[in-house]
């Protein structure tokens, strides 16, 4: 029997409740398809931070980098200033492990209600490839008061090291600024990944940018896209401004097959994607380093107000578990999990409040684990 060791980081809020159900279903998949998962538990999140002062250490990151995949719940806690845990844990892991693809399927399952009138599962079925390490997420910027000041900004990565020395001379009362950057290496690898996906799908790749205004950064993105497109003559392509694509997602979702976007626009449009596929309770994501360690999580956050109530929908997390299995090569089990989720929804008997039911988080996890064994 194949043995896997998988680090699991349940995190904050509802994280532990949804991860418990995800593990239940992945363990059931193991029984059915002949593999065994040893879960390695990591305590990182708000409580751990308040107790020890540690967000996540270099040693822990090194340790995590030995594994193929990590299962992640959610982080964020009202006791801690917004951004501290998100940047200190989630983004730190994404960057350290160089998980340069954020893969977000936007797929309306059979039986799920969508707010888009007259759209069906065959209309809403595409994948967003969000760049996951660069753009306005690199985390450099600052504030400057009136007068002269200096600032050094640095981006230290495996891929490159970049330093900006700023000489500021300003007569505004005060400014706040943030630098975004994309690199040739970073852009090409994610666009190539998206072309490979599109090639194996409906051979259509849509690029997202705002090259009409932010032309230095996204004009560069377009040039790299065009250069890689030349290697894929069978894949049809188009460019979309980010504002316009939000409109098309609502009006003509059936147009899309694979969509590739810079980090921040990808973040924004995938929340919209989550809504048209039935809500955040149903939207999974994978932070992928194809050659290294990937991490799988629901798109939604830690929903502190529901913590401990066994109430929220575990489907996004269970689906993220399916993406995890697919990444480590358990394709059959991964597909069976999505089928079991769909069967649970079509049956319509065991569902959480967001889908109009009154069952608990664990009821839904158990039902999907049971259905999985019958598929
Ligand atoms: C997401 C989240 C994160 C992001 C936050 C929590 C840092 O919104 O995974 O989409 O912006 O990437
Ligand atoms: Mn987001």
Short mmCIF file of C-alpha atoms and ligand atoms in Angstrom, two decimals:
data_model
loop_
_atom_site.label_atom_id
_atom_site.label_comp_id
_atom_site.label_asym_id
_atom_site.label_seq_id
_atom_site.Cartn_x
_atom_site.Cartn_y
_atom_site.Cartn_z
CA UNK A 1 0.00 0.00 0.00
CA UNK A 2 1.27 3.49 -0.85
CA UNK A 3 2.06 5.57 2.22
CA UNK A 4 1.90 9.35 2.21
CA UNK A 5 3.01 11.78 4.88
CA UNK A 6 1.00 14.98 4.66
CA UNK A 7 1.49 18.03 6.88
CA UNK A 8 -1.83 19.48 7.97
CA UNK A 9 -2.28 23.02 9.32
CA UNK A 10 -5.90 23.53 10.44
CA UNK A 11 -5.32 27.15 11.56
CA UNK A 12 -7.93 29.44 13.09
CA UNK A 13 -11.66 29.91 13.42
CA UNK A 14 -13.55 27.19 11.59
CA UNK A 15 -10.26 25.81 10.17
CA UNK A 16 -10.08 22.81 12.53
CA UNK A 17 -13.74 21.85 11.91
CA UNK A 18 -13.48 21.83 8.13
CA UNK A 19 -10.07 20.16 8.07
CA UNK A 20 -11.43 17.37 10.27
CA UNK A 21 -14.01 16.59 7.57
CA UNK A 22 -11.45 16.88 4.81
CA UNK A 23 -9.25 14.33 6.57
CA UNK A 24 -12.23 12.06 7.07
CA UNK A 25 -12.94 12.03 3.34
CA UNK A 26 -9.29 11.67 2.28
CA UNK A 27 -8.84 8.80 4.73
CA UNK A 28 -11.95 7.15 3.27
CA UNK A 29 -10.50 7.65 -0.22
CA UNK A 30 -7.33 5.93 0.97
CA UNK A 31 -9.31 2.89 2.18
CA UNK A 32 -11.16 2.71 -1.09
CA UNK A 33 -8.22 3.28 -3.44
CA UNK A 34 -5.43 1.59 -1.51
CA UNK A 35 -3.26 4.26 0.07
CA UNK A 36 -2.65 5.44 3.59
CA UNK A 37 -2.07 8.97 4.82
CA UNK A 38 -0.08 9.79 7.90
CA UNK A 39 -1.13 13.31 8.93
CA UNK A 40 1.60 15.47 10.45
CA UNK A 41 -0.07 18.15 12.53
CA UNK A 42 1.15 21.73 12.68
CA UNK A 43 -0.29 24.15 15.26
CA UNK A 44 0.39 27.42 13.42
CA UNK A 45 -2.20 30.15 13.63
CA UNK A 46 -3.53 32.70 16.12
CA UNK A 47 -3.36 30.64 19.34
CA UNK A 48 0.13 29.43 18.60
CA UNK A 49 1.23 32.99 17.82
CA UNK A 50 -0.28 34.42 21.00
CA UNK A 51 1.26 31.67 23.09
CA UNK A 52 4.75 31.57 21.57
CA UNK A 53 5.21 34.72 19.47
CA UNK A 54 6.02 32.52 16.48
CA UNK A 55 4.22 32.97 13.17
CA UNK A 56 6.18 30.33 11.28
CA UNK A 57 9.89 29.71 11.62
CA UNK A 58 12.48 29.04 8.96
CA UNK A 59 13.01 25.58 10.49
CA UNK A 60 9.35 24.72 10.09
CA UNK A 61 9.35 26.01 6.51
CA UNK A 62 12.40 23.86 5.73
CA UNK A 63 10.70 20.87 7.25
CA UNK A 64 7.54 21.47 5.21
CA UNK A 65 9.59 21.70 2.04
CA UNK A 66 10.37 17.97 2.31
CA UNK A 67 6.80 16.99 1.49
CA UNK A 68 4.82 17.03 -1.74
CA UNK A 69 1.65 18.57 -0.36
CA UNK A 70 0.24 20.40 2.66
CA UNK A 71 -3.40 20.53 3.71
CA UNK A 72 -4.32 23.97 5.02
CA UNK A 73 -7.52 25.15 6.76
CA UNK A 74 -7.85 28.89 7.24
CA UNK A 75 -6.19 31.66 9.21
CA UNK A 76 -7.31 34.99 10.63
CA UNK A 77 -8.42 35.91 14.13
CA UNK A 78 -10.10 38.96 15.63
CA UNK A 79 -7.51 39.26 18.42
CA UNK A 80 -4.76 39.96 15.92
CA UNK A 81 -4.37 42.92 13.57
CA UNK A 82 -5.52 42.10 10.01
CA UNK A 83 -2.64 41.02 7.80
CA UNK A 84 -0.29 39.75 10.51
CA UNK A 85 -1.28 36.09 10.23
CA UNK A 86 -2.14 36.29 6.54
CA UNK A 87 1.27 37.68 5.62
CA UNK A 88 3.22 36.02 8.42
CA UNK A 89 1.93 32.51 7.76
CA UNK A 90 -0.06 32.03 4.56
CA UNK A 91 1.91 34.30 2.21
CA UNK A 92 5.18 33.31 3.86
CA UNK A 93 4.49 29.65 3.05
CA UNK A 94 3.40 30.44 -0.51
CA UNK A 95 6.55 32.47 -1.16
CA UNK A 96 9.05 30.29 0.72
CA UNK A 97 7.87 27.15 -1.04
CA UNK A 98 7.68 29.10 -4.31
CA UNK A 99 4.12 27.97 -4.96
CA UNK A 100 3.85 30.07 -8.05
CA UNK A 101 0.51 28.81 -9.32
CA UNK A 102 -2.73 29.41 -7.49
CA UNK A 103 -5.11 27.01 -9.19
CA UNK A 104 -8.78 27.83 -8.74
CA UNK A 105 -11.37 25.75 -10.55
CA UNK A 106 -14.65 27.57 -11.13
CA UNK A 107 -17.06 24.74 -11.71
CA UNK A 108 -20.77 24.69 -11.05
CA UNK A 109 -21.60 21.22 -9.80
CA UNK A 110 -24.84 19.48 -10.67
CA UNK A 111 -27.59 20.50 -8.25
CA UNK A 112 -25.95 23.70 -7.02
CA UNK A 113 -27.80 27.01 -7.20
CA UNK A 114 -26.00 29.81 -9.03
CA UNK A 115 -27.01 33.48 -8.89
CA UNK A 116 -26.53 33.61 -12.68
CA UNK A 117 -29.92 33.28 -14.31
CA UNK A 118 -30.25 30.51 -16.90
CA UNK A 119 -26.69 29.25 -16.48
CA UNK A 120 -26.08 25.54 -15.94
CA UNK A 121 -23.09 23.31 -15.05
CA UNK A 122 -22.10 23.14 -18.70
CA UNK A 123 -21.86 26.96 -18.82
CA UNK A 124 -19.78 27.45 -15.68
CA UNK A 125 -16.73 25.25 -15.94
CA UNK A 126 -13.36 26.93 -16.20
CA UNK A 127 -10.08 27.21 -14.32
CA UNK A 128 -8.31 30.32 -13.12
CA UNK A 129 -4.52 30.13 -12.91
CA UNK A 130 -3.55 32.96 -10.60
CA UNK A 131 0.12 33.93 -10.38
CA UNK A 132 0.91 33.47 -6.70
CA UNK A 133 4.25 35.02 -5.78
CA UNK A 134 4.65 38.45 -7.43
CA UNK A 135 2.76 41.56 -8.54
CA UNK A 136 1.43 43.78 -5.74
CA UNK A 137 1.84 40.89 -3.29
CA UNK A 138 5.63 41.17 -3.01
CA UNK A 139 5.10 43.31 0.07
CA UNK A 140 7.33 46.31 -0.47
CA UNK A 141 6.34 49.90 -0.03
CA UNK A 142 6.26 52.57 2.61
CA UNK A 143 5.07 55.94 3.84
CA UNK A 144 6.85 59.27 3.48
CA UNK A 145 6.18 62.62 5.10
CA UNK A 146 6.80 66.00 3.50
CA UNK A 147 10.45 66.64 2.62
CA UNK A 148 13.37 64.43 1.75
CA UNK A 149 13.82 60.84 2.81
CA UNK A 150 15.48 57.65 1.69
CA UNK A 151 14.25 54.10 1.65
CA UNK A 152 15.63 50.76 0.54
CA UNK A 153 13.16 48.13 -0.55
CA UNK A 154 14.17 44.52 -1.07
CA UNK A 155 12.68 41.39 -2.51
CA UNK A 156 14.65 38.29 -1.55
CA UNK A 157 13.65 35.11 -3.29
CA UNK A 158 15.14 31.87 -4.58
CA UNK A 159 14.43 33.04 -8.09
CA UNK A 160 16.11 36.46 -7.69
CA UNK A 161 17.14 39.25 -5.33
CA UNK A 162 16.04 42.78 -6.12
CA UNK A 163 16.86 46.01 -4.34
CA UNK A 164 15.32 49.43 -4.92
CA UNK A 165 17.00 52.51 -3.46
CA UNK A 166 14.50 55.36 -3.27
CA UNK A 167 15.36 59.02 -2.91
CA UNK A 168 12.11 60.66 -2.00
CA UNK A 169 11.51 64.38 -2.29
CA UNK A 170 7.87 65.19 -1.71
CA UNK A 171 5.82 68.26 -0.89
CA UNK A 172 2.63 66.30 -0.20
CA UNK A 173 1.64 66.14 3.49
CA UNK A 174 2.21 62.40 3.48
CA UNK A 175 2.21 59.58 0.94
CA UNK A 176 1.73 55.84 1.06
CA UNK A 177 3.13 53.78 -1.78
CA UNK A 178 3.42 50.15 -2.71
CA UNK A 179 5.51 48.63 -5.48
CA UNK A 180 4.33 45.80 -7.66
CA UNK A 181 6.68 43.88 -9.84
CA UNK A 182 6.60 40.93 -12.14
CA UNK A 183 9.74 39.21 -13.38
CA UNK A 184 10.38 37.57 -16.71
CA UNK A 185 11.04 34.20 -15.02
CA UNK A 186 8.03 34.47 -12.74
CA UNK A 187 5.69 35.53 -15.51
CA UNK A 188 6.81 33.00 -18.08
CA UNK A 189 6.54 30.01 -15.76
CA UNK A 190 2.96 30.70 -14.72
CA UNK A 191 1.83 31.52 -18.25
CA UNK A 192 3.46 28.34 -19.50
CA UNK A 193 1.66 26.34 -16.81
CA UNK A 194 -1.64 27.87 -17.95
CA UNK A 195 -0.94 27.06 -21.61
CA UNK A 196 -0.21 23.44 -20.68
CA UNK A 197 -3.55 23.24 -18.83
CA UNK A 198 -5.41 24.86 -21.71
CA UNK A 199 -3.76 22.50 -24.19
CA UNK A 200 -5.21 19.53 -22.30
CA UNK A 201 -8.56 21.22 -21.87
CA UNK A 202 -10.65 23.15 -24.43
CA UNK A 203 -7.60 24.84 -25.96
CA UNK A 204 -8.58 28.35 -25.01
CA UNK A 205 -6.53 30.61 -22.73
CA UNK A 206 -7.67 34.06 -21.60
CA UNK A 207 -5.17 36.50 -20.13
CA UNK A 208 -6.13 39.15 -17.57
CA UNK A 209 -4.40 42.49 -17.08
CA UNK A 210 -4.89 46.24 -16.96
CA UNK A 211 -2.36 47.07 -19.65
CA UNK A 212 -4.33 50.13 -20.73
CA UNK A 213 -3.37 51.92 -17.50
CA UNK A 214 -0.63 49.98 -15.66
CA UNK A 215 1.29 49.58 -18.87
CA UNK A 216 4.81 49.07 -17.53
CA UNK A 217 3.94 46.07 -15.47
CA UNK A 218 1.11 44.56 -17.53
CA UNK A 219 2.45 45.57 -20.93
CA UNK A 220 5.39 43.36 -19.96
CA UNK A 221 2.92 40.58 -18.96
CA UNK A 222 1.29 40.81 -22.41
CA UNK A 223 4.62 40.61 -24.23
CA UNK A 224 5.59 37.46 -22.35
CA UNK A 225 2.14 35.98 -22.93
CA UNK A 226 2.43 36.67 -26.67
CA UNK A 227 5.90 35.17 -26.82
CA UNK A 228 4.79 31.92 -25.12
CA UNK A 229 1.58 31.76 -27.16
CA UNK A 230 3.74 31.32 -30.27
CA UNK A 231 4.75 27.90 -28.89
CA UNK A 232 1.10 26.83 -28.63
CA UNK A 233 -0.45 27.48 -32.05
CA UNK A 234 -3.41 25.19 -31.25
CA UNK A 235 -4.50 27.21 -28.24
CA UNK A 236 -6.83 30.11 -28.96
CA UNK A 237 -6.03 33.20 -26.87
CA UNK A 238 -7.47 36.54 -25.87
CA UNK A 239 -6.54 39.50 -23.68
CA UNK A 240 -9.02 40.87 -21.18
CA UNK A 241 -8.88 43.94 -18.99
CA UNK A 242 -9.64 42.96 -15.42
CA UNK A 243 -12.67 45.22 -15.12
CA UNK A 244 -14.17 43.81 -18.30
CA UNK A 245 -13.56 40.20 -17.33
CA UNK A 246 -15.69 40.60 -14.20
CA UNK A 247 -18.51 41.54 -16.53
CA UNK A 248 -17.90 38.58 -18.85
CA UNK A 249 -17.74 36.11 -15.93
CA UNK A 250 -21.30 37.15 -15.14
CA UNK A 251 -22.64 37.58 -18.66
CA UNK A 252 -20.90 34.77 -20.61
CA UNK A 253 -19.09 32.37 -18.29
CA UNK A 254 -19.34 29.69 -21.01
CA UNK A 255 -16.75 31.64 -23.03
CA UNK A 256 -13.96 30.65 -20.64
CA UNK A 257 -11.81 27.55 -20.45
CA UNK A 258 -8.52 28.53 -18.78
CA UNK A 259 -7.80 32.02 -17.46
CA UNK A 260 -4.37 33.28 -16.39
CA UNK A 261 -4.06 36.36 -14.20
CA UNK A 262 -1.46 38.31 -12.25
CA UNK A 263 -1.66 37.84 -8.50
CA UNK A 264 -3.93 40.66 -7.35
CA UNK A 265 -6.41 40.52 -10.22
CA UNK A 266 -6.48 36.74 -9.79
CA UNK A 267 -7.36 37.21 -6.13
CA UNK A 268 -10.26 39.49 -6.98
CA UNK A 269 -11.77 37.61 -9.88
CA UNK A 270 -11.69 34.27 -8.06
CA UNK A 271 -13.98 35.55 -5.32
CA UNK A 272 -16.40 36.38 -8.12
CA UNK A 273 -15.72 32.93 -9.55
CA UNK A 274 -16.56 31.40 -6.18
CA UNK A 275 -19.93 33.15 -6.15
CA UNK A 276 -21.00 32.00 -9.60
CA UNK A 277 -20.12 28.41 -8.70
CA UNK A 278 -22.46 28.55 -5.73
CA UNK A 279 -20.62 30.43 -3.00
CA UNK A 280 -17.45 30.45 -0.96
CA UNK A 281 -18.54 27.24 0.77
CA UNK A 282 -17.88 25.43 -2.50
CA UNK A 283 -14.67 26.99 -3.82
CA UNK A 284 -11.31 25.18 -3.46
CA UNK A 285 -7.81 26.31 -4.33
CA UNK A 286 -4.35 24.88 -4.70
CA UNK A 287 -1.05 26.73 -4.25
CA UNK A 288 1.14 24.75 -6.56
CA UNK A 289 4.84 24.35 -7.05
CA UNK A 290 4.91 21.67 -9.74
CA UNK A 291 8.47 20.67 -8.83
CA UNK A 292 8.20 21.15 -5.07
CA UNK A 293 5.73 21.43 -2.22
CA UNK A 294 2.14 22.44 -2.93
CA UNK A 295 -0.54 23.51 -0.47
CA UNK A 296 -4.29 23.07 -0.72
CA UNK A 297 -6.96 25.15 1.00
CA UNK A 298 -10.50 26.45 0.64
CA UNK A 299 -10.68 29.96 -0.86
CA UNK A 300 -12.75 31.20 2.09
CA UNK A 301 -11.31 32.48 5.35
CA UNK A 302 -11.56 31.47 9.00
CA UNK A 303 -15.13 32.79 9.59
CA UNK A 304 -14.53 33.43 13.32
CA UNK A 305 -18.20 34.06 14.06
CA UNK A 306 -19.04 30.43 13.23
CA UNK A 307 -16.10 28.92 15.12
CA UNK A 308 -16.91 25.85 17.17
CA UNK A 309 -20.51 25.60 15.98
CA UNK A 310 -20.03 22.66 13.59
CA UNK A 311 -22.14 24.63 11.17
CA UNK A 312 -20.18 25.72 8.10
CA UNK A 313 -19.91 23.94 4.79
CA UNK A 314 -16.84 21.65 4.56
CA UNK A 315 -17.19 21.07 0.80
CA UNK A 316 -14.61 23.67 -0.32
CA UNK A 317 -12.04 22.02 1.96
CA UNK A 318 -12.97 18.49 0.89
CA UNK A 319 -12.68 19.57 -2.75
CA UNK A 320 -9.28 21.15 -1.97
CA UNK A 321 -8.36 17.70 -0.61
CA UNK A 322 -9.31 16.25 -3.97
CA UNK A 323 -6.96 18.73 -5.70
CA UNK A 324 -4.26 17.62 -3.26
CA UNK A 325 -4.71 13.95 -4.18
CA UNK A 326 -4.62 14.82 -7.83
CA UNK A 327 -1.33 16.67 -7.34
CA UNK A 328 0.32 13.69 -5.60
CA UNK A 329 -0.82 11.33 -8.35
CA UNK A 330 -3.98 9.79 -6.87
CA UNK A 331 -6.09 10.92 -9.81
CA UNK A 332 -8.77 8.25 -9.52
CA UNK A 333 -9.38 8.99 -5.85
CA UNK A 334 -9.39 12.72 -6.59
CA UNK A 335 -12.09 12.33 -9.26
CA UNK A 336 -14.13 10.06 -7.00
CA UNK A 337 -14.17 12.74 -4.29
CA UNK A 338 -15.63 15.33 -6.67
CA UNK A 339 -18.24 12.77 -7.76
CA UNK A 340 -19.11 12.05 -4.12
CA UNK A 341 -19.47 15.78 -3.42
CA UNK A 342 -21.74 16.11 -6.43
CA UNK A 343 -23.79 13.08 -5.33
CA UNK A 344 -24.23 14.56 -1.87
CA UNK A 345 -25.51 17.78 -3.44
CA UNK A 346 -27.82 16.06 -5.93
CA UNK A 347 -29.31 13.89 -3.16
CA UNK A 348 -29.97 17.12 -1.29
CA UNK A 349 -30.57 15.33 2.01
CA UNK A 350 -27.50 16.26 4.02
CA UNK A 351 -26.53 19.91 3.66
CA UNK A 352 -25.34 22.87 5.70
CA UNK A 353 -27.25 26.12 6.21
CA UNK A 354 -25.66 27.97 3.27
CA UNK A 355 -27.19 25.42 0.92
CA UNK A 356 -30.58 25.62 2.57
CA UNK A 357 -30.12 22.72 4.98
CA UNK A 358 -29.69 22.32 8.70
CA UNK A 359 -27.07 19.58 8.93
CA UNK A 360 -23.72 20.00 10.62
CA UNK A 361 -20.24 20.24 9.17
CA UNK A 362 -19.53 16.69 10.33
CA UNK A 363 -22.80 15.32 8.90
CA UNK A 364 -21.77 16.56 5.46
CA UNK A 365 -18.22 15.17 5.81
CA UNK A 366 -19.57 11.78 6.88
CA UNK A 367 -22.12 11.68 4.07
CA UNK A 368 -19.47 12.43 1.43
CA UNK A 369 -17.13 9.80 2.95
CA UNK A 370 -19.99 7.26 2.82
CA UNK A 371 -20.93 8.12 -0.78
CA UNK A 372 -17.28 7.87 -1.81
CA UNK A 373 -17.25 4.20 -0.89
CA UNK A 374 -20.23 3.53 -3.20
CA UNK A 375 -18.83 5.28 -6.27
C1 LIG B 1 -6.80 34.26 -0.86
C2 LIG B 1 -6.81 35.23 0.29
C3 LIG B 1 -5.38 35.64 0.58
C4 LIG B 1 -4.85 36.33 -0.65
C5 LIG B 1 -5.19 36.52 1.83
C6 LIG B 1 -5.78 35.87 3.06
C7 LIG B 1 -3.74 36.86 2.05
O1 LIG B 1 -7.64 36.30 0.02
O2 LIG B 1 -6.20 33.19 -0.73
O3 LIG B 1 -7.39 34.57 -1.90
O4 LIG B 1 -5.08 37.54 -0.83
O5 LIG B 1 -4.22 35.66 -1.45
MN1 LIG B 2 -8.75 36.13 -1.87
#
